[in-house]
Tab-separated table of C-alpha atoms in Angstrom:
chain	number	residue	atom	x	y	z
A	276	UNK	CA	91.809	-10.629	-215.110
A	277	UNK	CA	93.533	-7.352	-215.700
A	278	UNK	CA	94.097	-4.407	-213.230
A	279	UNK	CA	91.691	-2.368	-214.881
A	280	UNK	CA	90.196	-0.870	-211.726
A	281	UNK	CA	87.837	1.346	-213.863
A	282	UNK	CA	86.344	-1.472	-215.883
A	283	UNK	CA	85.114	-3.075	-213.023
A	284	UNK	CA	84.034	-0.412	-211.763
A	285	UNK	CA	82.196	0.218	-214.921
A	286	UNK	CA	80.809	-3.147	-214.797
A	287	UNK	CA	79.767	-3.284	-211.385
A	288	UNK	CA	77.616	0.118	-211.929
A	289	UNK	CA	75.979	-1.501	-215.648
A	290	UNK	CA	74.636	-3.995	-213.243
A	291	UNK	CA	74.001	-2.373	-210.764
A	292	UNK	CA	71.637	0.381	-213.099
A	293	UNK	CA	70.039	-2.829	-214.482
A	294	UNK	CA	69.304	-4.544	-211.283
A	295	UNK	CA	67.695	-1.345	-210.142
A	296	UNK	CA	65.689	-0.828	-213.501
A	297	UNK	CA	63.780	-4.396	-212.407
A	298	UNK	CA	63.654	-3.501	-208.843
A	299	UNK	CA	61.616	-0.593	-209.873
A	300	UNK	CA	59.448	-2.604	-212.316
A	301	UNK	CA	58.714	-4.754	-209.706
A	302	UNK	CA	60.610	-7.660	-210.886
A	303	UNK	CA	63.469	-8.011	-208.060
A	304	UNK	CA	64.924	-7.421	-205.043
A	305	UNK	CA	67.404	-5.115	-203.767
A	306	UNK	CA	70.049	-7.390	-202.792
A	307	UNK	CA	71.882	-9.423	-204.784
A	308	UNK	CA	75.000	-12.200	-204.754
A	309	UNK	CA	77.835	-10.491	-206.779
A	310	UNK	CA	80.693	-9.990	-206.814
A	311	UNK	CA	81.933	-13.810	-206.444
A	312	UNK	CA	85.326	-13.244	-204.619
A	313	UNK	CA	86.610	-17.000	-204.058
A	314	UNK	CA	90.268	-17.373	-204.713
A	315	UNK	CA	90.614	-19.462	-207.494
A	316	UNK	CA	93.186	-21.937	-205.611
A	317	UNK	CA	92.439	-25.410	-207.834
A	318	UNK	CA	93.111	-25.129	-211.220
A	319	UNK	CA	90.665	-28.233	-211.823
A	320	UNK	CA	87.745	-26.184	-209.602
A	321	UNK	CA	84.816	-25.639	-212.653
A	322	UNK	CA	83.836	-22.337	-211.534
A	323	UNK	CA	87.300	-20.534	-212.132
A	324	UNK	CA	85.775	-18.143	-215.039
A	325	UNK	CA	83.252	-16.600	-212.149
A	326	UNK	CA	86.395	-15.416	-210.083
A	327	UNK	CA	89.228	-12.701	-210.244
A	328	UNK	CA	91.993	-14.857	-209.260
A	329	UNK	CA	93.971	-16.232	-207.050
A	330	UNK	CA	96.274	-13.092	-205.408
A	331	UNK	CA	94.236	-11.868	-202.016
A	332	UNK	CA	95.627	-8.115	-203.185
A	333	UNK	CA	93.734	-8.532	-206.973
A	334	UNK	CA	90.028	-10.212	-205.309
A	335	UNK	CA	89.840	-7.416	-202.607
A	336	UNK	CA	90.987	-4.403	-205.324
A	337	UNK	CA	88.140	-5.886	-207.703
A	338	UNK	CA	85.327	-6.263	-205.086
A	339	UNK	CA	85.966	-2.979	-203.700
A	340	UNK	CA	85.759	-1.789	-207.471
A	341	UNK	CA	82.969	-3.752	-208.321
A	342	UNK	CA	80.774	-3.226	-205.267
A	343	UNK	CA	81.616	0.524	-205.493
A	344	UNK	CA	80.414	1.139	-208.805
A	345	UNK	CA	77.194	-1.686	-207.982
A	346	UNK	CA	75.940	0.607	-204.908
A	347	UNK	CA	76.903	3.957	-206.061
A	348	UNK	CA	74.599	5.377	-208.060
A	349	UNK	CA	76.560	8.644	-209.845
A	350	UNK	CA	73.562	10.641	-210.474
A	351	UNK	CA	72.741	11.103	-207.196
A	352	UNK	CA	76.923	11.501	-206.125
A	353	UNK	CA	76.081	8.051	-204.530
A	354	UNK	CA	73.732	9.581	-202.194
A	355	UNK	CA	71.611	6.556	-202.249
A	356	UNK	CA	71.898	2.922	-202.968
A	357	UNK	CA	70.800	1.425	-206.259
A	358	UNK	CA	71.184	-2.005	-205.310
A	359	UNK	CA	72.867	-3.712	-202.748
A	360	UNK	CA	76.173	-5.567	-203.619
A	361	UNK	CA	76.517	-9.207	-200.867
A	362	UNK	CA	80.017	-10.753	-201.936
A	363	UNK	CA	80.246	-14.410	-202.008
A	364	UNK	CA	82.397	-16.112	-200.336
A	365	UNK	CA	84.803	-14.438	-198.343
A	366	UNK	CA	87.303	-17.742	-196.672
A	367	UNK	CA	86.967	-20.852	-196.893
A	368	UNK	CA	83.597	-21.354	-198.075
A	369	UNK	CA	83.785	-22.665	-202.085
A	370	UNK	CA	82.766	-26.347	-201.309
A	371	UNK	CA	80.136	-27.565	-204.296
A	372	UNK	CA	80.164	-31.526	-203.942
A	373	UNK	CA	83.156	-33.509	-203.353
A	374	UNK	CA	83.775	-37.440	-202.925
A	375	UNK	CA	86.506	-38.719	-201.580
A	376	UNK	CA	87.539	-42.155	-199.799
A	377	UNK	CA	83.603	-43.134	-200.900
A	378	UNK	CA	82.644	-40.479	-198.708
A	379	UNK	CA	80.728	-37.219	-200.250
A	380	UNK	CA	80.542	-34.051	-199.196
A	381	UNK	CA	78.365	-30.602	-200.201
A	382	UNK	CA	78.610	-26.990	-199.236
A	383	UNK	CA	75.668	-28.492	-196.642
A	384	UNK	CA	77.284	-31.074	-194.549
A	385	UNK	CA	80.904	-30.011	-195.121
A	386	UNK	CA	83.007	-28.739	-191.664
A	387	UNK	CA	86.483	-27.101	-193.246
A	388	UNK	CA	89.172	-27.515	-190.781
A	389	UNK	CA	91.427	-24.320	-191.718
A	390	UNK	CA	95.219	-23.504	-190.582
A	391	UNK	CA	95.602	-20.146	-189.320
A	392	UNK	CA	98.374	-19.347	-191.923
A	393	UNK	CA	95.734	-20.084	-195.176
A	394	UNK	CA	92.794	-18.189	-193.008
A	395	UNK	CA	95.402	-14.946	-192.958
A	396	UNK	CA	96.982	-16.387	-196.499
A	397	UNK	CA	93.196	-15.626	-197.846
C-alpha cells in the first residue's frame, strides 16, 4: 500500500458512485462495510490483501481517504451522501476461527483480553 492519498480517494468515490447507482435501481442499501481498517499484525492472518497495513498513521490516512471520497458525492460539493461508508474493525476485533490447546474460538464466542499499551498502540 502506497501513500497515494488521491487514489484512494479515487477509489473510495468509484464505489461509492456504483453503490449508489444500485441503491437507486433498487438493488441495495445505503450502508455498506468498507473500508476494512484491521491492522495487519500476523503475517500468517489470510485476510492481509483486504487491509492497508500495519502502521496506525497509514490505516487512519486511508480510511479517512477512502470514506471521504465513498460519502462525498462531488457533483453536489458533497452536499449529500451517496452512500454511507461503516469501517470494519476499528481495535481488537479481527478474530475469524482459531483453535488452540483443543479449544476453538470464533469472532462469536471470543472475549479479547487487551493491554492498554496495544489498545493506544492501535
Amino acid at each position: 500500500m502506497s501513500f497515494n492519498r488521491t487514489l484512494w480517494r479515487l477509489t473510495g468515490r468509484q464505489i461509492g458512485h456504483e453503490a449508489r447507482a444500485l441503491m437507486n435501481a433498487g438493488q441495495a442499501g445505503s450502508n455498506f462495510w468498507a473500508p476494512v481498517i484491521n491492522l495487519a499484525r500476523e503475517p500468517r492472518w489470510g485476510r492481509n490483501i483486504e487491509v492497508p497495513g500495519e502502521d496506525p498513521y497509514l490505516v487512519g490516512e486511508y480510511a479517512e481517504a477512502f470514506v471521504t471520497g465513498m460519502e462525498r458525492a462531488p457533483e453536489d460539493g458533497g452536499a449529500h451522501i451517496q452512500a454511507s461508508a461503516c469501517c470494519k474493525h476499528y481495535a481488537a476485533n479481527s478474530m475469524e476461527h482459531a483453535t488452540e490447546g483443543g479449544q476453538t474460538h470464533t469472532r462469536h464466542d471470543f472475549s479479547a483480553t487487551i493491554s492498554r499499551r496495544d489498545l493506544v498502540d492501535s
